[in-house]
């Protein structure tokens, strides 16, 4: 629950476009939470904060779109990536998972935008134009996934180390 509240706070404070904690939090949740709770973190976070973000920053726009299921599904894939790749995390695995998670998010959500939002002609050239236009957003998503996953896994390792050293001191 604390992870979801922290993520909600981070999504609701002003931040650069596509620089949000949800991708990194999804990887972390997949790695560290058991069972269905890991999959609940990004879905609950998004379902609660999407309408709040619209009310605060984009009044008059819809909170959900035809791309929303694809966005949420991509975040659930990130949980799965965290579960499979980050059971024993290290810097290289975390970076690889963040890269792969950002890449699949980019590919899936922009394919959904191409098919459902009618901003591009329904041709191969339109699909290419859709992906090319999204490249700057991918850079920010990748940077945020690297940053937030690195931060969450580092904080987790640090708190475990501190708790372990306090336990060792208490038993001496």
Short mmCIF file of C-alpha atoms in Angstrom, two decimals:
data_model
loop_
_atom_site.label_atom_id
_atom_site.label_comp_id
_atom_site.label_asym_id
_atom_site.label_seq_id
_atom_site.Cartn_x
_atom_site.Cartn_y
_atom_site.Cartn_z
CA UNK A 1 0.00 0.00 0.00
CA UNK A 2 2.85 2.38 0.81
CA UNK A 3 4.33 1.84 -2.65
CA UNK A 4 1.01 2.76 -4.27
CA UNK A 5 0.63 5.91 -2.14
CA UNK A 6 4.20 6.96 -2.93
CA UNK A 7 3.55 6.39 -6.63
CA UNK A 8 0.31 8.37 -6.50
CA UNK A 9 2.09 11.29 -4.88
CA UNK A 10 4.87 11.17 -7.49
CA UNK A 11 2.32 11.09 -10.34
CA UNK A 12 0.34 14.02 -8.94
CA UNK A 13 3.21 16.45 -8.39
CA UNK A 14 4.30 18.34 -11.50
CA UNK A 15 6.90 16.43 -13.50
CA UNK A 16 8.22 16.40 -17.08
CA UNK A 17 6.02 14.59 -19.61
CA UNK A 18 6.54 10.81 -19.53
CA UNK A 19 8.86 11.02 -16.52
CA UNK A 20 6.76 9.14 -13.99
CA UNK A 21 7.45 6.35 -11.49
CA UNK A 22 4.88 3.83 -12.68
CA UNK A 23 7.13 1.75 -14.96
CA UNK A 24 9.89 1.45 -12.38
CA UNK A 25 7.39 0.78 -9.62
CA UNK A 26 5.84 -1.99 -11.70
CA UNK A 27 9.24 -3.66 -12.11
CA UNK A 28 9.93 -3.29 -8.39
CA UNK A 29 6.49 -4.63 -7.43
CA UNK A 30 6.99 -7.65 -9.67
CA UNK A 31 10.33 -8.35 -8.06
CA UNK A 32 9.44 -7.79 -4.43
CA UNK A 33 5.70 -8.37 -3.92
CA UNK A 34 4.15 -11.81 -3.97
CA UNK A 35 1.05 -12.98 -5.78
CA UNK A 36 -1.66 -10.70 -7.05
CA UNK A 37 -0.50 -7.73 -4.93
CA UNK A 38 2.32 -7.08 -7.40
CA UNK A 39 -0.18 -6.72 -10.26
CA UNK A 40 -2.52 -4.59 -8.17
CA UNK A 41 0.09 -1.83 -7.57
CA UNK A 42 0.21 -0.31 -11.09
CA UNK A 43 -3.49 -0.86 -11.84
CA UNK A 44 -4.68 0.71 -8.59
CA UNK A 45 -2.17 3.53 -8.97
CA UNK A 46 -3.35 4.35 -12.49
CA UNK A 47 -7.10 3.90 -11.90
CA UNK A 48 -6.97 6.30 -8.95
CA UNK A 49 -4.53 8.89 -10.31
CA UNK A 50 -5.62 9.11 -13.97
CA UNK A 51 -8.87 10.98 -13.10
CA UNK A 52 -7.06 13.09 -10.50
CA UNK A 53 -4.33 14.09 -12.97
CA UNK A 54 -6.95 15.09 -15.53
CA UNK A 55 -8.90 17.13 -12.96
CA UNK A 56 -5.74 18.89 -11.75
CA UNK A 57 -3.79 19.41 -14.97
CA UNK A 58 -6.08 18.79 -17.97
CA UNK A 59 -9.67 19.73 -17.07
CA UNK A 60 -12.15 18.89 -19.78
CA UNK A 61 -10.17 15.96 -21.16
CA UNK A 62 -11.29 12.37 -20.58
CA UNK A 63 -9.47 10.46 -17.83
CA UNK A 64 -9.52 7.26 -19.86
CA UNK A 65 -9.16 6.64 -23.59
CA UNK A 66 -9.19 3.77 -26.03
CA UNK A 67 -5.45 3.41 -25.32
CA UNK A 68 -5.94 3.01 -21.55
CA UNK A 69 -6.28 -0.80 -21.60
CA UNK A 70 -3.03 -1.04 -23.57
CA UNK A 71 -1.23 1.27 -21.16
CA UNK A 72 -2.41 -0.78 -18.18
CA UNK A 73 -1.55 -4.06 -19.94
CA UNK A 74 1.96 -2.77 -20.63
CA UNK A 75 2.40 -1.95 -16.96
CA UNK A 76 1.27 -5.46 -16.07
CA UNK A 77 3.89 -6.79 -18.48
CA UNK A 78 6.43 -4.72 -16.51
CA UNK A 79 5.30 -6.50 -13.33
CA UNK A 80 5.84 -9.82 -15.11
CA UNK A 81 9.32 -8.68 -16.26
CA UNK A 82 10.18 -7.74 -12.68
CA UNK A 83 8.93 -11.11 -11.46
CA UNK A 84 10.97 -13.07 -14.04
CA UNK A 85 14.18 -11.03 -14.35
CA UNK A 86 14.62 -9.37 -10.98
CA UNK A 87 14.32 -12.11 -8.36
CA UNK A 88 18.02 -11.53 -7.62
CA UNK A 89 18.46 -7.94 -8.81
CA UNK A 90 21.75 -6.31 -9.65
CA UNK A 91 22.50 -3.10 -11.53
CA UNK A 92 22.80 -4.81 -14.93
CA UNK A 93 19.55 -6.75 -14.54
CA UNK A 94 17.68 -3.69 -13.27
CA UNK A 95 18.92 -1.60 -16.22
CA UNK A 96 18.06 -4.39 -18.68
CA UNK A 97 14.59 -4.84 -17.22
CA UNK A 98 13.99 -1.07 -17.30
CA UNK A 99 15.15 -0.91 -20.93
CA UNK A 100 13.01 -3.86 -22.00
CA UNK A 101 10.01 -2.61 -19.99
CA UNK A 102 10.25 0.84 -21.55
CA UNK A 103 10.65 -0.65 -25.02
CA UNK A 104 7.59 -2.91 -24.78
CA UNK A 105 5.58 -0.01 -23.31
CA UNK A 106 6.65 2.19 -26.24
CA UNK A 107 5.81 -0.46 -28.85
CA UNK A 108 2.44 -1.49 -27.41
CA UNK A 109 1.07 1.92 -26.44
CA UNK A 110 2.06 3.59 -29.69
CA UNK A 111 0.63 0.72 -31.72
CA UNK A 112 -2.61 1.25 -29.78
CA UNK A 113 -2.46 4.99 -30.48
CA UNK A 114 -1.95 4.25 -34.17
CA UNK A 115 -4.96 1.92 -34.36
CA UNK A 116 -7.38 3.69 -32.03
CA UNK A 117 -6.70 7.42 -32.07
CA UNK A 118 -6.87 8.13 -35.83
CA UNK A 119 -4.02 10.65 -35.75
CA UNK A 120 -2.13 8.89 -38.53
CA UNK A 121 -3.19 7.38 -41.86
CA UNK A 122 -3.80 3.61 -41.61
CA UNK A 123 -0.73 2.75 -43.68
CA UNK A 124 2.79 1.50 -43.02
CA UNK A 125 3.98 5.09 -43.45
CA UNK A 126 1.43 6.20 -40.85
CA UNK A 127 2.65 3.57 -38.39
CA UNK A 128 6.25 4.63 -38.93
CA UNK A 129 5.28 8.29 -38.48
CA UNK A 130 3.50 7.38 -35.23
CA UNK A 131 6.58 5.64 -33.84
CA UNK A 132 8.95 8.39 -35.01
CA UNK A 133 6.80 11.07 -33.38
CA UNK A 134 6.89 9.10 -30.11
CA UNK A 135 10.68 8.73 -29.90
CA UNK A 136 11.18 11.77 -27.59
CA UNK A 137 8.58 10.35 -25.22
CA UNK A 138 10.40 7.01 -25.23
CA UNK A 139 13.61 8.72 -24.14
CA UNK A 140 11.88 10.26 -21.13
CA UNK A 141 10.09 7.00 -20.28
CA UNK A 142 13.37 5.09 -20.42
CA UNK A 143 15.11 7.71 -18.28
CA UNK A 144 12.31 7.63 -15.69
CA UNK A 145 12.18 3.81 -15.62
CA UNK A 146 15.96 3.66 -15.12
CA UNK A 147 15.84 6.38 -12.46
CA UNK A 148 12.85 5.12 -10.46
CA UNK A 149 13.77 1.42 -10.63
CA UNK A 150 17.33 2.23 -9.64
CA UNK A 151 16.05 4.40 -6.79
CA UNK A 152 13.54 1.84 -5.51
CA UNK A 153 15.92 -1.11 -5.64
CA UNK A 154 18.72 0.96 -4.07
CA UNK A 155 16.46 2.16 -1.24
CA UNK A 156 15.26 -1.39 -0.68
CA UNK A 157 18.84 -2.72 -0.49
CA UNK A 158 19.87 0.13 1.81
CA UNK A 159 16.95 -0.37 4.21
CA UNK A 160 17.63 -4.12 4.35
CA UNK A 161 21.30 -3.44 5.08
CA UNK A 162 20.46 -0.90 7.81
CA UNK A 163 17.86 -3.20 9.37
CA UNK A 164 20.28 -6.12 9.24
CA UNK A 165 23.11 -4.15 10.85
CA UNK A 166 20.77 -2.93 13.62
CA UNK A 167 19.71 -6.53 14.26
CA UNK A 168 23.37 -7.63 14.42
CA UNK A 169 24.16 -4.82 16.86
CA UNK A 170 21.13 -5.65 18.99
CA UNK A 171 22.18 -9.30 19.32
CA UNK A 172 25.78 -8.56 20.38
#
